[in-house]
């Protein structure tokens, strides 16, 4: 059994979805990982990891837009409002989505459907540096 | 350390929850899996995997109904609307729930509470064929 | 490869978030776990596991409050209403969040960001006893 750890670092520029599929595939390829579990965690509580459609950019726009309307950036709605109008909505959006993804690697390939991509979902307005922990256990 | 891969294929007929617990238990039983991690991924972005109550069918009805109201099938709300009025809502429901489940297997049994079942949550209206990737790593 | 299983048991007193980070860290410390996957599952369908900010208690208040408004405790909205006005909303909140967390352990430490804590999100009104299954696989 082998284990590999790696951190993918993404710079974000505002709310929305950022495709990092290629970084994950590179990690698998460079380390010649064959079969095993690949566990991803975003080390922040105002961004998420999700799997989404990688074909039409409108899907990403609509997703971001839906969450924007569902969780309004309105300080009057929240007690926690000292870190900016986007901070508490960011925590809520993080709870509504996911902070980790557990993927399978089979015969050197990440198990994903044809239309599935890996996305960091940024919930903050200002530019951020986001760490996505990658951890492989297997052969 | 052993690893096993398997695909469970489900036919769905409209939005709602489809219990696949027995398929997963069969996979564990047939391969004589004892202790380890069982990672499940649905290879689509318009269906989810969730754990829910397996006792009262009304729970499944109410769940589907809640998501239907929360994410309306109304093309005017979305830019991505060429694949049917249910397509963009399906992607959003997928983001609001989960595309994977990571389970533990202990002494030959999947670790689940008494009232917990494994469900595919279908978000499309038309009949679909859904693949649920099963991957075991352990002993 | 080693595997360890453990159950953390929490008593809850009403809806809201309960920090169990220290129980998980203790499990890692006491068993001298070094590198591996730590899989957590809550064995109930009316409570969730989420990672959230551990700094300002107002964040926890706002989170609980948001979900309370998003999923009203109003029996008229649901077919499943015999187990109390909070039961069906609890199942829905569970579906909107997560019933499991998969964490990485590296060099004896759970991989978490500075501001991340592990929370049980209780969705029932009455006091409950909740089991969080802990399962480690690694070295």
Tab-separated table of C-alpha atoms in Angstrom:
chain	number	residue	atom	x	y	z
A	1	UNK	CA	0.000	0.000	0.000
A	2	UNK	CA	1.227	3.457	-0.966
A	3	UNK	CA	0.095	6.875	0.166
A	4	UNK	CA	0.663	10.225	-1.514
A	5	UNK	CA	-0.199	13.696	-0.265
A	6	UNK	CA	-0.343	16.842	-2.364
A	7	UNK	CA	-1.851	20.318	-2.153
A	8	UNK	CA	-3.425	21.949	-5.189
A	9	UNK	CA	-3.511	25.727	-4.785
A	10	UNK	CA	-6.052	27.795	-6.712
A	11	UNK	CA	-6.377	31.557	-6.989
A	12	UNK	CA	-10.018	32.598	-7.290
A	13	UNK	CA	-11.466	35.901	-8.496
A	14	UNK	CA	-14.989	36.172	-7.181
A	15	UNK	CA	-17.868	33.770	-6.622
A	16	UNK	CA	-18.312	30.949	-9.104
A	17	UNK	CA	-16.999	27.563	-10.177
A	18	UNK	CA	-13.355	26.847	-10.995
A	19	UNK	CA	-12.478	23.643	-12.835
A	20	UNK	CA	-9.477	21.853	-11.286
A	21	UNK	CA	-9.934	18.435	-12.933
A	22	UNK	CA	-6.603	18.665	-14.771
A	23	UNK	CA	-4.640	19.281	-11.553
A	24	UNK	CA	-6.124	16.133	-10.036
A	25	UNK	CA	-5.467	14.064	-13.155
A	26	UNK	CA	-1.875	15.344	-13.230
A	27	UNK	CA	-1.382	14.246	-9.611
A	28	UNK	CA	-2.581	10.736	-10.511
A	29	UNK	CA	-0.477	10.596	-13.671
A	30	UNK	CA	2.802	11.991	-12.255
A	31	UNK	CA	2.768	9.634	-9.273
A	32	UNK	CA	1.780	6.657	-11.453
A	33	UNK	CA	-1.167	5.851	-9.204
A	34	UNK	CA	-3.021	2.755	-10.388
A	35	UNK	CA	-5.856	1.658	-8.078
A	36	UNK	CA	-7.006	3.382	-4.919
A	37	UNK	CA	-9.003	6.028	-3.115
A	38	UNK	CA	-8.323	9.704	-3.775
A	39	UNK	CA	-9.630	11.952	-1.010
A	40	UNK	CA	-9.963	15.703	-1.630
A	41	UNK	CA	-10.660	18.296	1.075
A	42	UNK	CA	-10.894	22.043	0.698
A	43	UNK	CA	-9.286	23.599	3.782
A	44	UNK	CA	-11.715	26.518	4.029
A	45	UNK	CA	-15.317	27.001	5.186
A	46	UNK	CA	-16.317	29.524	2.530
A	47	UNK	CA	-15.638	27.426	-0.569
A	48	UNK	CA	-16.845	23.979	-1.650
A	49	UNK	CA	-15.850	21.050	-3.829
A	50	UNK	CA	-18.452	19.697	-6.229
A	51	UNK	CA	-18.687	17.535	-9.296
A	52	UNK	CA	-20.582	19.236	-12.124
A	53	UNK	CA	-21.181	19.256	-15.847
A	54	UNK	CA	-18.087	20.261	-17.803
A	55	UNK	CA	-19.764	20.957	-21.152
A	56	UNK	CA	-21.866	24.131	-21.101
A	57	UNK	CA	-20.505	27.178	-19.172
A	58	UNK	CA	-24.106	28.347	-18.728
A	59	UNK	CA	-24.563	25.520	-16.212
A	60	UNK	CA	-21.853	27.054	-14.041
A	61	UNK	CA	-23.430	30.501	-14.370
A	62	UNK	CA	-26.886	29.200	-13.410
A	63	UNK	CA	-25.516	27.275	-10.441
A	64	UNK	CA	-23.768	30.312	-9.024
A	65	UNK	CA	-26.857	32.411	-9.684
A	66	UNK	CA	-29.199	29.960	-7.956
A	67	UNK	CA	-27.087	29.917	-4.800
A	68	UNK	CA	-26.799	33.706	-4.873
A	69	UNK	CA	-30.575	34.002	-4.771
A	70	UNK	CA	-31.094	31.179	-2.261
A	71	UNK	CA	-28.606	32.675	0.231
A	72	UNK	CA	-28.829	36.465	-0.102
A	73	UNK	CA	-25.852	38.683	0.707
A	74	UNK	CA	-27.831	40.812	3.113
A	75	UNK	CA	-26.218	41.620	6.461
A	76	UNK	CA	-29.605	42.178	8.078
A	77	UNK	CA	-30.318	38.449	7.798
A	78	UNK	CA	-27.324	37.335	9.848
A	79	UNK	CA	-25.768	37.922	13.268
A	80	UNK	CA	-22.314	37.131	11.888
A	81	UNK	CA	-21.807	40.154	9.627
A	82	UNK	CA	-18.464	41.736	10.535
A	83	UNK	CA	-16.407	39.956	7.872
A	84	UNK	CA	-18.361	41.285	4.892
A	85	UNK	CA	-21.806	40.748	3.443
A	86	UNK	CA	-20.563	37.658	1.563
A	87	UNK	CA	-19.020	35.840	4.548
A	88	UNK	CA	-22.034	34.303	6.286
A	89	UNK	CA	-23.699	33.396	2.951
A	90	UNK	CA	-20.385	31.705	2.074
A	91	UNK	CA	-20.547	29.502	5.180
A	92	UNK	CA	-24.163	28.582	4.425
A	93	UNK	CA	-23.393	27.748	0.787
A	94	UNK	CA	-20.521	25.607	2.004
A	95	UNK	CA	-22.929	23.673	4.270
A	96	UNK	CA	-25.440	23.294	1.402
A	97	UNK	CA	-22.805	21.774	-0.865
A	98	UNK	CA	-19.711	19.847	0.210
A	99	UNK	CA	-16.210	20.422	1.517
A	100	UNK	CA	-14.797	17.111	0.336
A	101	UNK	CA	-14.895	14.646	-2.535
A	102	UNK	CA	-13.835	11.029	-2.387
A	103	UNK	CA	-12.923	9.619	-5.778
A	104	UNK	CA	-11.869	6.216	-7.015
A	105	UNK	CA	-8.812	5.603	-9.168
A	106	UNK	CA	-8.979	2.520	-11.380
A	107	UNK	CA	-6.249	1.396	-13.760
A	108	UNK	CA	-4.599	4.804	-13.579
A	109	UNK	CA	-7.738	6.822	-14.228
A	110	UNK	CA	-10.005	8.872	-11.954
A	111	UNK	CA	-13.498	7.357	-12.105
A	112	UNK	CA	-15.674	10.131	-13.541
A	113	UNK	CA	-18.577	10.167	-15.976
A	114	UNK	CA	-18.082	11.625	-19.460
A	115	UNK	CA	-19.634	14.963	-18.501
A	116	UNK	CA	-18.273	15.223	-14.982
A	117	UNK	CA	-15.632	17.755	-13.962
A	118	UNK	CA	-14.171	18.652	-10.555
A	119	UNK	CA	-14.941	22.179	-9.398
A	120	UNK	CA	-13.997	24.456	-6.567
A	121	UNK	CA	-17.079	26.531	-5.787
A	122	UNK	CA	-15.868	29.906	-4.509
A	123	UNK	CA	-18.377	31.738	-2.298
A	124	UNK	CA	-16.371	34.884	-1.479
A	125	UNK	CA	-16.369	38.061	-3.582
A	126	UNK	CA	-12.731	39.059	-3.144
A	127	UNK	CA	-9.828	37.157	-4.643
A	128	UNK	CA	-8.772	34.174	-2.510
A	129	UNK	CA	-6.039	31.544	-2.381
A	130	UNK	CA	-7.625	28.126	-1.868
A	131	UNK	CA	-5.924	24.894	-0.849
A	132	UNK	CA	-7.351	21.571	-1.997
A	133	UNK	CA	-5.709	18.724	-0.099
A	134	UNK	CA	-5.168	15.595	-2.241
A	135	UNK	CA	-4.531	12.271	-0.537
A	136	UNK	CA	-4.162	8.929	-2.294
A	137	UNK	CA	-4.185	5.525	-0.644
A	138	UNK	CA	-3.807	2.398	-2.729
A	139	UNK	CA	-1.413	0.794	-5.206
B	1	UNK	CA	-4.978	-5.226	0.901
B	2	UNK	CA	-7.619	-6.073	-1.662
B	3	UNK	CA	-9.520	-3.848	-4.049
B	4	UNK	CA	-12.756	-4.597	-5.878
B	5	UNK	CA	-14.538	-2.532	-8.508
B	6	UNK	CA	-18.127	-2.957	-9.615
B	7	UNK	CA	-20.815	-0.959	-11.392
B	8	UNK	CA	-24.423	-1.061	-10.243
B	9	UNK	CA	-26.748	-0.022	-13.059
B	10	UNK	CA	-30.200	1.347	-12.286
B	11	UNK	CA	-33.046	2.197	-14.629
B	12	UNK	CA	-35.042	5.159	-13.355
B	13	UNK	CA	-38.521	6.304	-14.356
B	14	UNK	CA	-38.872	9.943	-13.409
B	15	UNK	CA	-37.723	12.106	-10.505
B	16	UNK	CA	-37.586	10.521	-7.072
B	17	UNK	CA	-35.616	8.211	-4.832
B	18	UNK	CA	-34.579	4.670	-5.793
B	19	UNK	CA	-33.371	2.305	-3.071
B	20	UNK	CA	-30.220	0.399	-4.101
B	21	UNK	CA	-29.139	-0.818	-0.644
B	22	UNK	CA	-29.515	-4.484	-1.590
B	23	UNK	CA	-27.216	-4.157	-4.614
B	24	UNK	CA	-24.501	-2.725	-2.387
B	25	UNK	CA	-24.979	-5.404	0.273
B	26	UNK	CA	-24.832	-8.089	-2.432
B	27	UNK	CA	-21.519	-6.682	-3.688
B	28	UNK	CA	-20.088	-6.904	-0.156
B	29	UNK	CA	-21.477	-10.376	0.421
B	30	UNK	CA	-20.512	-11.956	-2.918
B	31	UNK	CA	-16.911	-10.739	-2.734
B	32	UNK	CA	-16.637	-11.727	0.946
B	33	UNK	CA	-15.458	-8.253	1.909
B	34	UNK	CA	-14.683	-8.028	5.622
B	35	UNK	CA	-13.235	-4.670	6.716
B	36	UNK	CA	-12.641	-1.643	4.541
B	37	UNK	CA	-13.840	1.485	2.802
B	38	UNK	CA	-16.574	1.287	0.185
B	39	UNK	CA	-16.652	4.316	-2.097
B	40	UNK	CA	-19.728	4.976	-4.259
B	41	UNK	CA	-19.888	7.554	-7.064
B	42	UNK	CA	-22.768	8.263	-9.406
B	43	UNK	CA	-21.293	8.988	-12.837
B	44	UNK	CA	-23.844	11.660	-13.775
B	45	UNK	CA	-24.465	15.298	-12.847
B	46	UNK	CA	-28.258	15.124	-12.816
B	47	UNK	CA	-28.688	12.429	-10.155
B	48	UNK	CA	-27.415	12.138	-6.568
B	49	UNK	CA	-26.585	9.545	-3.946
B	50	UNK	CA	-28.036	10.050	-0.489
B	51	UNK	CA	-28.687	8.100	2.675
B	52	UNK	CA	-32.286	8.389	3.831
B	53	UNK	CA	-34.964	6.792	5.949
B	54	UNK	CA	-36.048	3.410	4.619
B	55	UNK	CA	-39.270	3.034	6.635
B	56	UNK	CA	-42.027	5.370	5.431
B	57	UNK	CA	-42.395	5.953	1.648
B	58	UNK	CA	-43.975	9.332	2.443
B	59	UNK	CA	-40.504	10.552	3.443
B	60	UNK	CA	-39.290	9.886	-0.098
B	61	UNK	CA	-42.328	11.641	-1.558
B	62	UNK	CA	-41.825	14.707	0.655
B	63	UNK	CA	-38.108	14.876	-0.148
B	64	UNK	CA	-38.723	14.857	-3.887
B	65	UNK	CA	-41.514	17.396	-3.463
B	66	UNK	CA	-39.378	19.769	-1.379
B	67	UNK	CA	-36.599	19.812	-3.973
B	68	UNK	CA	-39.152	20.285	-6.760
B	69	UNK	CA	-40.401	23.448	-5.084
B	70	UNK	CA	-36.955	24.704	-4.072
B	71	UNK	CA	-35.585	24.381	-7.619
B	72	UNK	CA	-38.457	25.128	-10.018
B	73	UNK	CA	-38.550	23.597	-13.512
B	74	UNK	CA	-38.982	26.962	-15.177
B	75	UNK	CA	-36.808	27.674	-18.209
B	76	UNK	CA	-37.102	31.427	-17.664
B	77	UNK	CA	-34.968	31.099	-14.534
B	78	UNK	CA	-31.949	29.609	-16.297
B	79	UNK	CA	-29.608	30.382	-19.188
B	80	UNK	CA	-28.965	26.660	-19.723
B	81	UNK	CA	-32.377	25.581	-21.006
B	82	UNK	CA	-31.875	23.709	-24.274
B	83	UNK	CA	-31.830	20.214	-22.742
B	84	UNK	CA	-35.311	20.385	-21.230
B	85	UNK	CA	-36.938	22.261	-18.364
B	86	UNK	CA	-35.708	19.610	-15.899
B	87	UNK	CA	-32.019	19.668	-16.870
B	88	UNK	CA	-30.702	22.769	-15.107
B	89	UNK	CA	-32.802	22.065	-11.972
B	90	UNK	CA	-31.252	18.572	-12.030
B	91	UNK	CA	-27.724	20.004	-11.930
B	92	UNK	CA	-28.674	22.323	-9.077
B	93	UNK	CA	-30.303	19.511	-7.079
B	94	UNK	CA	-27.171	17.458	-7.633
B	95	UNK	CA	-25.052	20.294	-6.168
B	96	UNK	CA	-27.451	20.643	-3.207
B	97	UNK	CA	-27.159	16.958	-2.361
B	98	UNK	CA	-24.202	14.691	-3.113
B	99	UNK	CA	-22.695	12.697	-5.950
B	100	UNK	CA	-20.808	10.248	-3.763
B	101	UNK	CA	-21.070	8.250	-0.550
B	102	UNK	CA	-18.190	6.772	1.389
B	103	UNK	CA	-19.228	3.871	3.578
B	104	UNK	CA	-17.421	1.670	6.051
B	105	UNK	CA	-17.540	-2.121	5.985
B	106	UNK	CA	-16.964	-3.821	9.332
B	107	UNK	CA	-16.976	-7.580	9.889
B	108	UNK	CA	-18.684	-8.142	6.563
B	109	UNK	CA	-21.430	-5.566	7.053
B	110	UNK	CA	-21.979	-2.082	5.662
B	111	UNK	CA	-22.076	0.360	8.582
B	112	UNK	CA	-25.571	1.854	8.447
B	113	UNK	CA	-28.082	2.846	11.104
B	114	UNK	CA	-31.263	0.798	11.523
B	115	UNK	CA	-33.361	3.240	9.499
B	116	UNK	CA	-30.785	4.137	6.877
B	117	UNK	CA	-31.048	3.075	3.247
B	118	UNK	CA	-28.943	3.971	0.198
B	119	UNK	CA	-30.799	5.923	-2.466
B	120	UNK	CA	-30.188	7.190	-5.946
B	121	UNK	CA	-31.988	10.515	-6.216
B	122	UNK	CA	-33.085	10.915	-9.843
B	123	UNK	CA	-33.606	14.527	-10.950
B	124	UNK	CA	-34.602	13.991	-14.597
B	125	UNK	CA	-38.181	13.433	-15.806
B	126	UNK	CA	-37.487	10.938	-18.575
B	127	UNK	CA	-36.330	7.367	-17.973
B	128	UNK	CA	-32.561	7.124	-17.459
B	129	UNK	CA	-29.871	4.483	-17.060
B	130	UNK	CA	-27.661	5.384	-14.096
B	131	UNK	CA	-24.260	3.940	-13.188
B	132	UNK	CA	-23.195	3.804	-9.549
B	133	UNK	CA	-19.490	2.990	-9.304
B	134	UNK	CA	-18.625	0.743	-6.318
B	135	UNK	CA	-15.030	0.544	-5.144
B	136	UNK	CA	-13.807	-1.385	-2.106
B	137	UNK	CA	-10.403	-1.108	-0.521
B	138	UNK	CA	-9.551	-3.202	2.520
B	139	UNK	CA	-9.440	-6.816	3.626
C	1	UNK	CA	-2.278	-1.723	6.684
C	2	UNK	CA	-4.209	-1.200	9.904
C	3	UNK	CA	-7.878	-0.544	10.490
C	4	UNK	CA	-9.552	0.887	13.567
C	5	UNK	CA	-13.249	1.280	14.307
C	6	UNK	CA	-14.763	3.461	16.998
C	7	UNK	CA	-18.118	5.033	17.832
C	8	UNK	CA	-18.342	8.556	19.182
C	9	UNK	CA	-21.623	9.079	21.034
C	10	UNK	CA	-23.065	12.571	21.438
C	11	UNK	CA	-26.053	13.726	23.454
C	12	UNK	CA	-27.819	16.613	21.739
C	13	UNK	CA	-30.312	19.082	23.198
C	14	UNK	CA	-32.256	20.608	20.350
C	15	UNK	CA	-31.449	21.714	16.815
C	16	UNK	CA	-28.046	23.214	16.175
C	17	UNK	CA	-24.365	22.422	15.706
C	18	UNK	CA	-22.290	20.377	18.138
C	19	UNK	CA	-18.496	20.450	17.854
C	20	UNK	CA	-16.953	16.959	18.092
C	21	UNK	CA	-13.498	17.776	16.694
C	22	UNK	CA	-11.753	16.825	19.943
C	23	UNK	CA	-13.304	13.352	20.022
C	24	UNK	CA	-11.986	12.680	16.532
C	25	UNK	CA	-8.529	14.036	17.355
C	26	UNK	CA	-8.444	11.874	20.492
C	27	UNK	CA	-9.260	8.771	18.436
C	28	UNK	CA	-6.345	9.549	16.121
C	29	UNK	CA	-3.993	10.313	19.008
C	30	UNK	CA	-4.860	7.359	21.262
C	31	UNK	CA	-4.484	4.808	18.471
C	32	UNK	CA	-1.274	6.450	17.226
C	33	UNK	CA	-2.654	6.706	13.700
C	34	UNK	CA	-0.084	8.197	11.312
C	35	UNK	CA	-1.228	8.294	7.666
C	36	UNK	CA	-4.569	7.185	6.306
C	37	UNK	CA	-8.222	7.796	5.559
C	38	UNK	CA	-10.649	8.509	8.381
C	39	UNK	CA	-14.260	7.897	7.414
C	40	UNK	CA	-17.068	9.290	9.578
C	41	UNK	CA	-20.744	8.363	9.229
C	42	UNK	CA	-23.642	9.515	11.349
C	43	UNK	CA	-25.995	6.557	11.773
C	44	UNK	CA	-29.200	8.610	11.641
C	45	UNK	CA	-31.252	10.343	8.934
C	46	UNK	CA	-32.238	13.388	10.987
C	47	UNK	CA	-28.751	14.696	11.802
C	48	UNK	CA	-25.776	15.608	9.594
C	49	UNK	CA	-22.011	15.903	9.707
C	50	UNK	CA	-20.468	19.098	8.392
C	51	UNK	CA	-17.220	21.000	8.539
C	52	UNK	CA	-17.719	24.605	9.616
C	53	UNK	CA	-16.014	27.639	11.053
C	54	UNK	CA	-14.919	27.102	14.638
C	55	UNK	CA	-14.265	30.749	15.562
C	56	UNK	CA	-17.477	32.765	15.914
C	57	UNK	CA	-20.506	31.074	17.555
C	58	UNK	CA	-22.745	33.451	15.584
C	59	UNK	CA	-21.878	31.444	12.468
C	60	UNK	CA	-23.426	28.357	14.062
C	61	UNK	CA	-26.501	30.339	15.096
C	62	UNK	CA	-26.970	31.763	11.585
C	63	UNK	CA	-26.521	28.362	9.964
C	64	UNK	CA	-29.182	26.757	12.121
C	65	UNK	CA	-31.453	29.742	11.562
C	66	UNK	CA	-31.057	29.648	7.772
C	67	UNK	CA	-31.995	25.966	7.603
C	68	UNK	CA	-34.940	26.563	9.957
C	69	UNK	CA	-36.361	29.129	7.525
C	70	UNK	CA	-35.516	27.157	4.382
C	71	UNK	CA	-37.253	24.010	5.653
C	72	UNK	CA	-40.208	25.131	7.788
C	73	UNK	CA	-41.533	22.965	10.619
C	74	UNK	CA	-45.067	23.026	9.300
C	75	UNK	CA	-46.931	19.718	9.160
C	76	UNK	CA	-49.222	21.000	6.396
C	77	UNK	CA	-46.265	20.972	4.003
C	78	UNK	CA	-45.539	17.264	4.377
C	79	UNK	CA	-47.299	13.911	4.042
C	80	UNK	CA	-44.929	12.361	6.604
C	81	UNK	CA	-46.072	14.189	9.750
C	82	UNK	CA	-46.809	11.589	12.413
C	83	UNK	CA	-43.401	11.714	14.104
C	84	UNK	CA	-43.527	15.405	15.027
C	85	UNK	CA	-43.379	18.668	13.124
C	86	UNK	CA	-39.555	18.543	13.151
C	87	UNK	CA	-39.148	15.040	11.707
C	88	UNK	CA	-39.707	15.572	7.984
C	89	UNK	CA	-37.757	18.867	8.000
C	90	UNK	CA	-34.956	16.913	9.708
C	91	UNK	CA	-34.823	14.396	6.838
C	92	UNK	CA	-34.770	17.218	4.289
C	93	UNK	CA	-32.007	19.088	6.117
C	94	UNK	CA	-30.043	15.852	6.241
C	95	UNK	CA	-30.360	15.527	2.444
C	96	UNK	CA	-29.327	19.175	1.964
C	97	UNK	CA	-26.171	18.690	3.996
C	98	UNK	CA	-24.236	15.445	4.459
C	99	UNK	CA	-24.318	12.246	6.473
C	100	UNK	CA	-20.641	11.468	6.150
C	101	UNK	CA	-17.218	13.089	6.134
C	102	UNK	CA	-14.057	11.546	4.753
C	103	UNK	CA	-10.925	13.048	6.244
C	104	UNK	CA	-7.236	12.535	5.666
C	105	UNK	CA	-4.727	11.854	8.425
C	106	UNK	CA	-1.164	12.920	7.683
C	107	UNK	CA	1.761	12.523	10.064
C	108	UNK	CA	-0.585	11.931	12.969
C	109	UNK	CA	-2.826	14.922	12.318
C	110	UNK	CA	-6.299	15.264	10.824
C	111	UNK	CA	-6.038	17.448	7.708
C	112	UNK	CA	-8.182	20.483	8.511
C	113	UNK	CA	-7.842	24.184	7.802
C	114	UNK	CA	-7.103	26.593	10.650
C	115	UNK	CA	-10.739	27.631	10.992
C	116	UNK	CA	-12.336	24.263	10.335
C	117	UNK	CA	-14.105	22.243	13.010
C	118	UNK	CA	-16.140	19.019	12.804
C	119	UNK	CA	-19.813	19.413	13.694
C	120	UNK	CA	-22.814	17.235	14.203
C	121	UNK	CA	-25.798	19.177	12.913
C	122	UNK	CA	-28.824	18.111	14.969
C	123	UNK	CA	-32.163	18.623	13.221
C	124	UNK	CA	-34.533	17.293	15.904
C	125	UNK	CA	-36.025	19.383	18.715
C	126	UNK	CA	-35.966	16.779	21.482
C	127	UNK	CA	-32.789	15.498	23.114
C	128	UNK	CA	-31.165	12.697	21.095
C	129	UNK	CA	-28.304	10.232	21.404
C	130	UNK	CA	-26.276	10.283	18.186
C	131	UNK	CA	-23.680	7.775	17.020
C	132	UNK	CA	-20.834	8.906	14.777
C	133	UNK	CA	-19.017	5.900	13.341
C	134	UNK	CA	-15.240	6.423	13.028
C	135	UNK	CA	-13.247	4.147	10.741
C	136	UNK	CA	-9.539	4.474	9.991
C	137	UNK	CA	-7.643	2.662	7.275
C	138	UNK	CA	-3.943	3.271	6.830
C	139	UNK	CA	-0.705	3.078	8.745
